[in-house]
Each structure stands twice: as structure tokens, then as C-alpha cells.
Coordinates of C-alpha atoms and ligand atoms in Angstrom, one line a residue:
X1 CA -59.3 -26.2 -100.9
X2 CA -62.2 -28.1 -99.5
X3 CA -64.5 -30.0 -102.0
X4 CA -68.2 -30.1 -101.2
X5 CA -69.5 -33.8 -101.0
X6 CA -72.8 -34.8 -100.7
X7 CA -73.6 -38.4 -99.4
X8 CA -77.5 -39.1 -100.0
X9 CA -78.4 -42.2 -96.8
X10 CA -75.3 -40.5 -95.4
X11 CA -76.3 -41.6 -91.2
X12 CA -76.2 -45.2 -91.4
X13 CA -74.0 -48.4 -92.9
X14 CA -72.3 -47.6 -96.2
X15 CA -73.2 -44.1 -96.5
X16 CA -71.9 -43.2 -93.4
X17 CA -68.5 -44.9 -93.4
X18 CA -68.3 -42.6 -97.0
X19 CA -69.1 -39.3 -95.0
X20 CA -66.5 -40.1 -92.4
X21 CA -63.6 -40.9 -95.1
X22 CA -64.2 -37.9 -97.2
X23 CA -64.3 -35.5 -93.9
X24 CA -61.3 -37.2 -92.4
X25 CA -59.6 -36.6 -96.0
X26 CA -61.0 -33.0 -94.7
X27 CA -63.9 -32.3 -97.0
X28 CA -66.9 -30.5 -96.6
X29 CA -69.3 -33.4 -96.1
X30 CA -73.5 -32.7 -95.8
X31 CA -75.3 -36.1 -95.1
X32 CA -79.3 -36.7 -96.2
X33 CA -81.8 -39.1 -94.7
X34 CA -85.5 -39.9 -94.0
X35 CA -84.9 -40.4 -90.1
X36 CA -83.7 -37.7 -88.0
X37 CA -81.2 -39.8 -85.2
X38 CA -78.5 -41.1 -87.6
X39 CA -78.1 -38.2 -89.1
X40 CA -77.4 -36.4 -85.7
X41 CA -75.4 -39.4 -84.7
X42 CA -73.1 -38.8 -87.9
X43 CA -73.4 -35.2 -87.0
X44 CA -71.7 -35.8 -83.9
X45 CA -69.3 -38.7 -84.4
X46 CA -67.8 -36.9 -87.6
X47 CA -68.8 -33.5 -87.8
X48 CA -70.8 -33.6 -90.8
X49 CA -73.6 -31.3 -92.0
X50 CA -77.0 -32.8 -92.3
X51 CA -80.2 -32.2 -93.8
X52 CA -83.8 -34.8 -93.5
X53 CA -84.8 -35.5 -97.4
X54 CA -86.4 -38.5 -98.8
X55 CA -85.1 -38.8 -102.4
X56 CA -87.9 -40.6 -104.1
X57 CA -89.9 -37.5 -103.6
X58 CA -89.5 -34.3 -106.0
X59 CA -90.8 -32.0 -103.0
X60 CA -88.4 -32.6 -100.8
X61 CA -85.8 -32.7 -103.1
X62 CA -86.6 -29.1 -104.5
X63 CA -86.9 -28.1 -100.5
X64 CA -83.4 -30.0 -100.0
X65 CA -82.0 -27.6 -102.7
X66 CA -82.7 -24.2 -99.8
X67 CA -80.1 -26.6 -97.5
X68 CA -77.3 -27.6 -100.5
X69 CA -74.3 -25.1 -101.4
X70 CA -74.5 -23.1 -104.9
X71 CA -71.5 -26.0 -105.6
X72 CA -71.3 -29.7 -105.2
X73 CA -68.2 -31.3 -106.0
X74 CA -69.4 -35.1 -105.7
X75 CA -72.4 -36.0 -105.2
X76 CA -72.7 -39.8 -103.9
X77 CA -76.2 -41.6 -104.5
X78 CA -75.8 -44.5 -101.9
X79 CA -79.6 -44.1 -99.8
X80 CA -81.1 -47.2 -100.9
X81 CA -81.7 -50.9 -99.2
X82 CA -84.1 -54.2 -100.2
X83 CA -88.0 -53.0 -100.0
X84 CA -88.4 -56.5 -99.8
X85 CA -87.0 -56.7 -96.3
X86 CA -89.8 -54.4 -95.4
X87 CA -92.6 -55.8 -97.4
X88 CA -95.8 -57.2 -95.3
X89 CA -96.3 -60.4 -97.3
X90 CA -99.2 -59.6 -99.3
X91 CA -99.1 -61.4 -102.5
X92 CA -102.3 -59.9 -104.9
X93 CA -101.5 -57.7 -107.8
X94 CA -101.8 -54.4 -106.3
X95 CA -99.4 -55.1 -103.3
X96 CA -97.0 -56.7 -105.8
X97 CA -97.1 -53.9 -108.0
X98 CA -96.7 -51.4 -105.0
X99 CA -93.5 -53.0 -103.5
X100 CA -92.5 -53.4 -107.0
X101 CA -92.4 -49.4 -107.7
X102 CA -91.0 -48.9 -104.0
X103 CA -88.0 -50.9 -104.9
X104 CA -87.1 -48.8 -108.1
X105 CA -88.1 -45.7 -106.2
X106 CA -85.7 -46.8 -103.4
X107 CA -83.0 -47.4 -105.5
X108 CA -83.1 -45.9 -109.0
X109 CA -85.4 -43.1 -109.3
X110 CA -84.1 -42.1 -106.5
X111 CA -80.5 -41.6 -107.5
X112 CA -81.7 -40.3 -110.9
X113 CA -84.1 -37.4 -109.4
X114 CA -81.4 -36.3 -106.9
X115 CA -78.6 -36.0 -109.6
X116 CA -81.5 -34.2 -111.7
X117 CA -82.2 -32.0 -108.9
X118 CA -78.4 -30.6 -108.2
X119 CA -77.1 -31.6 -112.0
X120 CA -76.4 -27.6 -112.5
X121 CA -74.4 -27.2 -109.3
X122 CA -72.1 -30.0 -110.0
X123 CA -68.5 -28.2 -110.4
X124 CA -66.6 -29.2 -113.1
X125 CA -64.2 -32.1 -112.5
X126 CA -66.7 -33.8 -110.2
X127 CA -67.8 -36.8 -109.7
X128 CA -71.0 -38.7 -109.3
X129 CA -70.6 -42.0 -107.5
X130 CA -74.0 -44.2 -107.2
X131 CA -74.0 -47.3 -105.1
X132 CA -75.2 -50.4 -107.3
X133 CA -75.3 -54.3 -106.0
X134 CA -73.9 -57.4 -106.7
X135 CA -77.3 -58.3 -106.9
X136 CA -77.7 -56.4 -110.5
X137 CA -76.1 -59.4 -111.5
X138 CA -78.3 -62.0 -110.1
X139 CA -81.3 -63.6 -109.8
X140 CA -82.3 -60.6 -107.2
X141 CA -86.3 -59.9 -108.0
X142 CA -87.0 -56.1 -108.1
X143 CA -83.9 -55.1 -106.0
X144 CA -81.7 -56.3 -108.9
X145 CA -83.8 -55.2 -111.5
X146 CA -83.3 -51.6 -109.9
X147 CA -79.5 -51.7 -109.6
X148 CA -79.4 -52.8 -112.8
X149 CA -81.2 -50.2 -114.3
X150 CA -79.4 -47.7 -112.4
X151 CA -76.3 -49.3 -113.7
X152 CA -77.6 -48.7 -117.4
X153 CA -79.2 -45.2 -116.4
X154 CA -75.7 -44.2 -115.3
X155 CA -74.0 -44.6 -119.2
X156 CA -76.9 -42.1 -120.3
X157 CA -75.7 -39.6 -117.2
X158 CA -71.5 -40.2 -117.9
X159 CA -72.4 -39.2 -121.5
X160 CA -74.4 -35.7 -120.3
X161 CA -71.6 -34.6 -118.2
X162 CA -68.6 -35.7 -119.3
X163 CA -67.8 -32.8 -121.0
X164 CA -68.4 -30.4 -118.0
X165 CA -65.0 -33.0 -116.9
X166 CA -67.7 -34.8 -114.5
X167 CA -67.4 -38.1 -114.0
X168 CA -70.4 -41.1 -113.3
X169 CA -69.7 -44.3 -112.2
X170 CA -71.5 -47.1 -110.1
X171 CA -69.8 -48.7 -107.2
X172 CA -71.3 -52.3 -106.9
X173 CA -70.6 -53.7 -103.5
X174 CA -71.1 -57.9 -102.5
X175 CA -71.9 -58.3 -99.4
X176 CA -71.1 -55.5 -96.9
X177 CA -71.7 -56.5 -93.2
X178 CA -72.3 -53.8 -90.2
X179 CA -75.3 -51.9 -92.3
X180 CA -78.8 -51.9 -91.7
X181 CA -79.1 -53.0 -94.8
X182 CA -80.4 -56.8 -94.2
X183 CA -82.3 -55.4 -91.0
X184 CA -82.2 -58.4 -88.5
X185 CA -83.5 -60.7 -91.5
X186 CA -79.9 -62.4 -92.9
X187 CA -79.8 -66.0 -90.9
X188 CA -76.3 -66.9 -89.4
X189 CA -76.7 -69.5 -92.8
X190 CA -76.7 -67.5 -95.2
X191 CA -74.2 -64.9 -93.9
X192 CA -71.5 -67.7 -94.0
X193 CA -72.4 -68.9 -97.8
X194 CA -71.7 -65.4 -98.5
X195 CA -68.6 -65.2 -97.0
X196 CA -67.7 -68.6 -98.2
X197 CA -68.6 -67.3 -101.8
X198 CA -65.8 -64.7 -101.9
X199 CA -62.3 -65.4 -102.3
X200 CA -60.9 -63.2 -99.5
X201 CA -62.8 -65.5 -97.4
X202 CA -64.5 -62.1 -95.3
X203 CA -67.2 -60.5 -95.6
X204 CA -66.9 -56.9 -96.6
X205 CA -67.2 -53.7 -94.6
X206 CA -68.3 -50.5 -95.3
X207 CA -64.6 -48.7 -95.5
X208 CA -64.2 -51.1 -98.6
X209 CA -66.5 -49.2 -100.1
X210 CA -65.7 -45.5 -99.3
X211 CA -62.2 -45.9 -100.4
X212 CA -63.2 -47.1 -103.9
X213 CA -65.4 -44.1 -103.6
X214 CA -63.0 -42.3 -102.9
X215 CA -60.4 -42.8 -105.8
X216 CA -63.9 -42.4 -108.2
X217 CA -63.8 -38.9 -107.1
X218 CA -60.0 -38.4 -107.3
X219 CA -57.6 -36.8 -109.7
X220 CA -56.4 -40.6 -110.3
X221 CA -59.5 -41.3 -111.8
X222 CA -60.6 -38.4 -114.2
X223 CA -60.7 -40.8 -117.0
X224 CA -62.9 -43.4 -115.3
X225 CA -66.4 -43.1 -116.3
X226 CA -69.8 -44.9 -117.3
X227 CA -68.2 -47.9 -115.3
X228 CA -69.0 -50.5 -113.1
X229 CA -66.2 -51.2 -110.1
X230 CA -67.3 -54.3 -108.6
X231 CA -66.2 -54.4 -104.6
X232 CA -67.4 -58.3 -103.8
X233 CA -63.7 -59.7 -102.4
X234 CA -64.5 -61.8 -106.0
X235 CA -67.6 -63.1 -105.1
X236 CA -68.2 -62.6 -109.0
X237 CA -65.6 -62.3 -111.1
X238 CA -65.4 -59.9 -114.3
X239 CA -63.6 -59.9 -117.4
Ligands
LIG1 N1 -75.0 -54.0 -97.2 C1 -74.9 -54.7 -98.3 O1 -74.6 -55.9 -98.3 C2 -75.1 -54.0 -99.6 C3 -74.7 -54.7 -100.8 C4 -74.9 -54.1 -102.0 C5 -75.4 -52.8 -102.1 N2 -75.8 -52.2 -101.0 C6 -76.3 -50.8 -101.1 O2 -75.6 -49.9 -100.4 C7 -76.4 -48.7 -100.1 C8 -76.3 -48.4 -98.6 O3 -76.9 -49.5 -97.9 P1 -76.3 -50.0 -96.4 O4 -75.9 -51.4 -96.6 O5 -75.4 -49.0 -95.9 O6 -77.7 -50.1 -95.6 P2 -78.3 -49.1 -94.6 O7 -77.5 -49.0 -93.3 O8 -79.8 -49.5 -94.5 O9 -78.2 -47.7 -95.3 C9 -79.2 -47.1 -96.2 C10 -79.3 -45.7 -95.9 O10 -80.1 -45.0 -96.9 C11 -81.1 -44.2 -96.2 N3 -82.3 -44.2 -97.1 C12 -82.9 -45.3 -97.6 N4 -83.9 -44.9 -98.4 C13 -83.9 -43.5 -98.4 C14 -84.7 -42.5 -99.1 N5 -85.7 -42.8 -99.9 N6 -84.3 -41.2 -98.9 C15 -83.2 -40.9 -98.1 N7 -82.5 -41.8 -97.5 C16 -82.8 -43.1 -97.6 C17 -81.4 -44.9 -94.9 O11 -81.8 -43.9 -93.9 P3 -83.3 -43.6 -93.6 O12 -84.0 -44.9 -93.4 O13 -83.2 -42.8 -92.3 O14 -83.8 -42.7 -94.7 C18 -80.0 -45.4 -94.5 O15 -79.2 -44.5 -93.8 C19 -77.8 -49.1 -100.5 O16 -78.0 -48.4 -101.8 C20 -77.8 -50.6 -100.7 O17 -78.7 -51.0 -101.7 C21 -75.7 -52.7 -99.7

């Protein structure tokens, strides 16, 4: 039977290269987003469901809830990205402390109010699957400090449902090119010191990610959880 997957950031980049694994795999797949064309674009390239939801705000995360099914099978928290990109140069306190906040909105409350919000129609034998950064492991200003914290947040959340059988786990990807994630800012510079840092000697690609998705919300994987799975072609190395 069909499971029910929920992909949060679902129209664009990462999110949407999830969507369109889990629906080829033949999955019911409902994509959310703050901006109404990607998510008719993914609509129409893969035949996912959609709904508009911004999921740093509780509002429209309690008006989401009208569009969700009673049961959610996995629930992936991947809407995210780099406030910084966006940020209008201000330096005084106040804007400092405002795109401060917007960057753990953007990438931590976020995942924890929208796993709050459905956490009773998670099915048993789930999985939740957030997407985390490289950059949680590096001099990365608020951005990392966010992944991080959703990194830690996320052995708090495997400890609540694990015995409903429902998995947590944070997928941490390097860099991932063909996203909108560094908006037109990432010069041709950089891009190739990030390359050069891996040892795949490539840049990685949003598939990479939705196949290690994937296997997090297999039967493979039931016993996988509170982790971190780095996908950085070893860009940083674990032990
Ligand atoms: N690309 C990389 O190199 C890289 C590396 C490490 C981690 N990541 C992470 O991967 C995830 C996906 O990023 P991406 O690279 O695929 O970039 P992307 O193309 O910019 O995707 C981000 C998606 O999230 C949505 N989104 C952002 N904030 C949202 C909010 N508050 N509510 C609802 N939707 C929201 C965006 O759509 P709307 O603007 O329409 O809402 C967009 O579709 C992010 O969490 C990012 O931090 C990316």
C-alpha cells in the first residue's frame, strides 16, 4: 500500500528531487511552500499534491493540518536555506538580532513546529527525516548554529517516538548544486573550492540526497535513529 509522505519546501532544489523519488517509488507525496509556482511546477512535473504553508508560523501550520491526511507516514523537514543570502546589510543590533531569529526560524523552529503540529498523525514505523548542513559543522554564523541545533533537537524527538517504531534522523548534505539555495550569490570561486574539497571530486546533486532519504524511511533502516548521515562526497570526514 501507498505511504503518505510529506516533503515541507517540497517545489524547489532538494525538496523537490525528494517528492519526485518517493512518487516514482509510487507514494502518496503532498509538497508545502511559501510561493505558489513551484509548487504547481512540481504539481505538474510529478504529480504531487500541494498545499502553500509557511512553517515558521503556528497559524498556518494549524490551517495546513485542514489540507494533511488523518495519517502521515514520513514526514520530511527540508524547507529551509541561508537568511543570510537575503539579508539587506544592516549591521545595528536590532537588524542583527532580527536576521538572527529568521535564520533559526528558517531552519530549526521551523522543523520542530511542523513535527509538533502532525506528531499525532505520524503512523507507526514512520520516519522523520530533517535536512541538516554541513555547515553545522563549521564556522557557518547563524545558519550553522541553526542546523546544529536542529541536529541536537532531533535526539530529544528520536527519544519521544521511538517507541511508537518512528524513526528521526537528520540528513546533512555538503554542497548540493542545482538549488536555489545559494540564490545567484556563490562566485564561480568558491563553487570550485567546494568541489575541490570533496573527494568525489563533484559537486553533489539533489538525487544524492533523496535516496539517503529514502533508505531513512525504509524497512532497511528501522533501527537507524537520533543520527546524523553526512552526504558531502567526504568533504568532512566522520569517525
Ligand atoms: N544546496 C545546498 O548546498 C545545501 C547544503 C546543505 C543543506 N541544504 C539545505 O537543504 C534544504 C533545501 O535547500 P535547497 O538547497 O533545495 O534550496 P532551495 O531550492 O532554496 O529550497 C528551499 C525550499 O524551502 C522552501 N522554504 C524555505 N523557507 C520556507 C518556509 N518558511 N516555509 C515553507 N517553505 C519554505 C522554499 O520555497 P518558498 O521560498 O516558496 O517557501 C524552497 O522551495 C534547506 O534546508 C537547506 O538549508 C542545502
Amino acid at each position: 500500500m501507498a505511504r503518505t509522505i510529506l516533503v515541507t519546501g517540497g517545489g524547489t532544489g532538494i525538496g523537490r528531487a525528494i517528492a519526485r523519488h518517493f512518487a516514482a517509488e509510487g507514494e502518496r507525496v503532498i509538497v508545502t511552500g511559501r510561493r505558489p509556482g513551484p509548487l504547481k511546477e512540481a504539481a505538474a512535473e510529478i504529480g504531487v499534491g500541494t498545499a502553500i504553508c509557511d512553517h515558521t508560523d503556528p497559524a498556518a501550520l494549524t490551517r495546513l493540518l485542514d489540507d494533511l491526511p488523518a495519517s502521515i507516514d514520513v514526514l520530511v523537514n527540508n524547507a529551509g536555506g541561508n537568511i543570510a543570502f537575503d539579508a539587506d546589510g544592516r549591521t545595528d543590533l536590532a537588524s542583527y538580532a532580527r536576521d538572527f531569529r529568521a535564520n533559526l526560524d528558517a531552519n530549526l523552529v521551523s522543523a520542530a513546529l511542523t513535527t509538533k503540529a502532525v506528531e499525532d498523525r505520524l503512523a507507526a514505523g514512520g520516519a522523520v527525516v530533517h535536512i541538516g548542513s554541513i555547515a553545522a559543522e563549521q564556522a557557518a554564523g547563524s545558519y550553522g548554529a541553526a542546523k546544529a541545533g536542529l541536529a541536537n533537537w532531533n535526539i530529544d524527538l528520536a527519544h519521544a517516538l521511538g517507541r511508537r517504531g518512528i524513526t528521526a534522523n537528520v540528513v546533512a548534505p555538503g554542497y548540493i548544486a542545482d538549488t536555489e539555495f545559494f540564490r545567484d550569490q556563490l562566485p564561480d570561486e568558491r563553487r570550485k573550492q567546494l568541489v575541490a574539497a570533496t573527494a568525489t571530486g563533484r559537486a553533489g546533486v539533489p538525487s544524492d540526497i533523496a535516496g539517503t532519504v529514502a533508505f531513512l524511511a525504509s524497512p532497511a533502516a528501522r533501527h537507524i535513529t537520533g543520527q546524523v548521515l553526512h552526504v558531502n562526497g567526504g568533504a568532512r570526514a566522520t569517525r
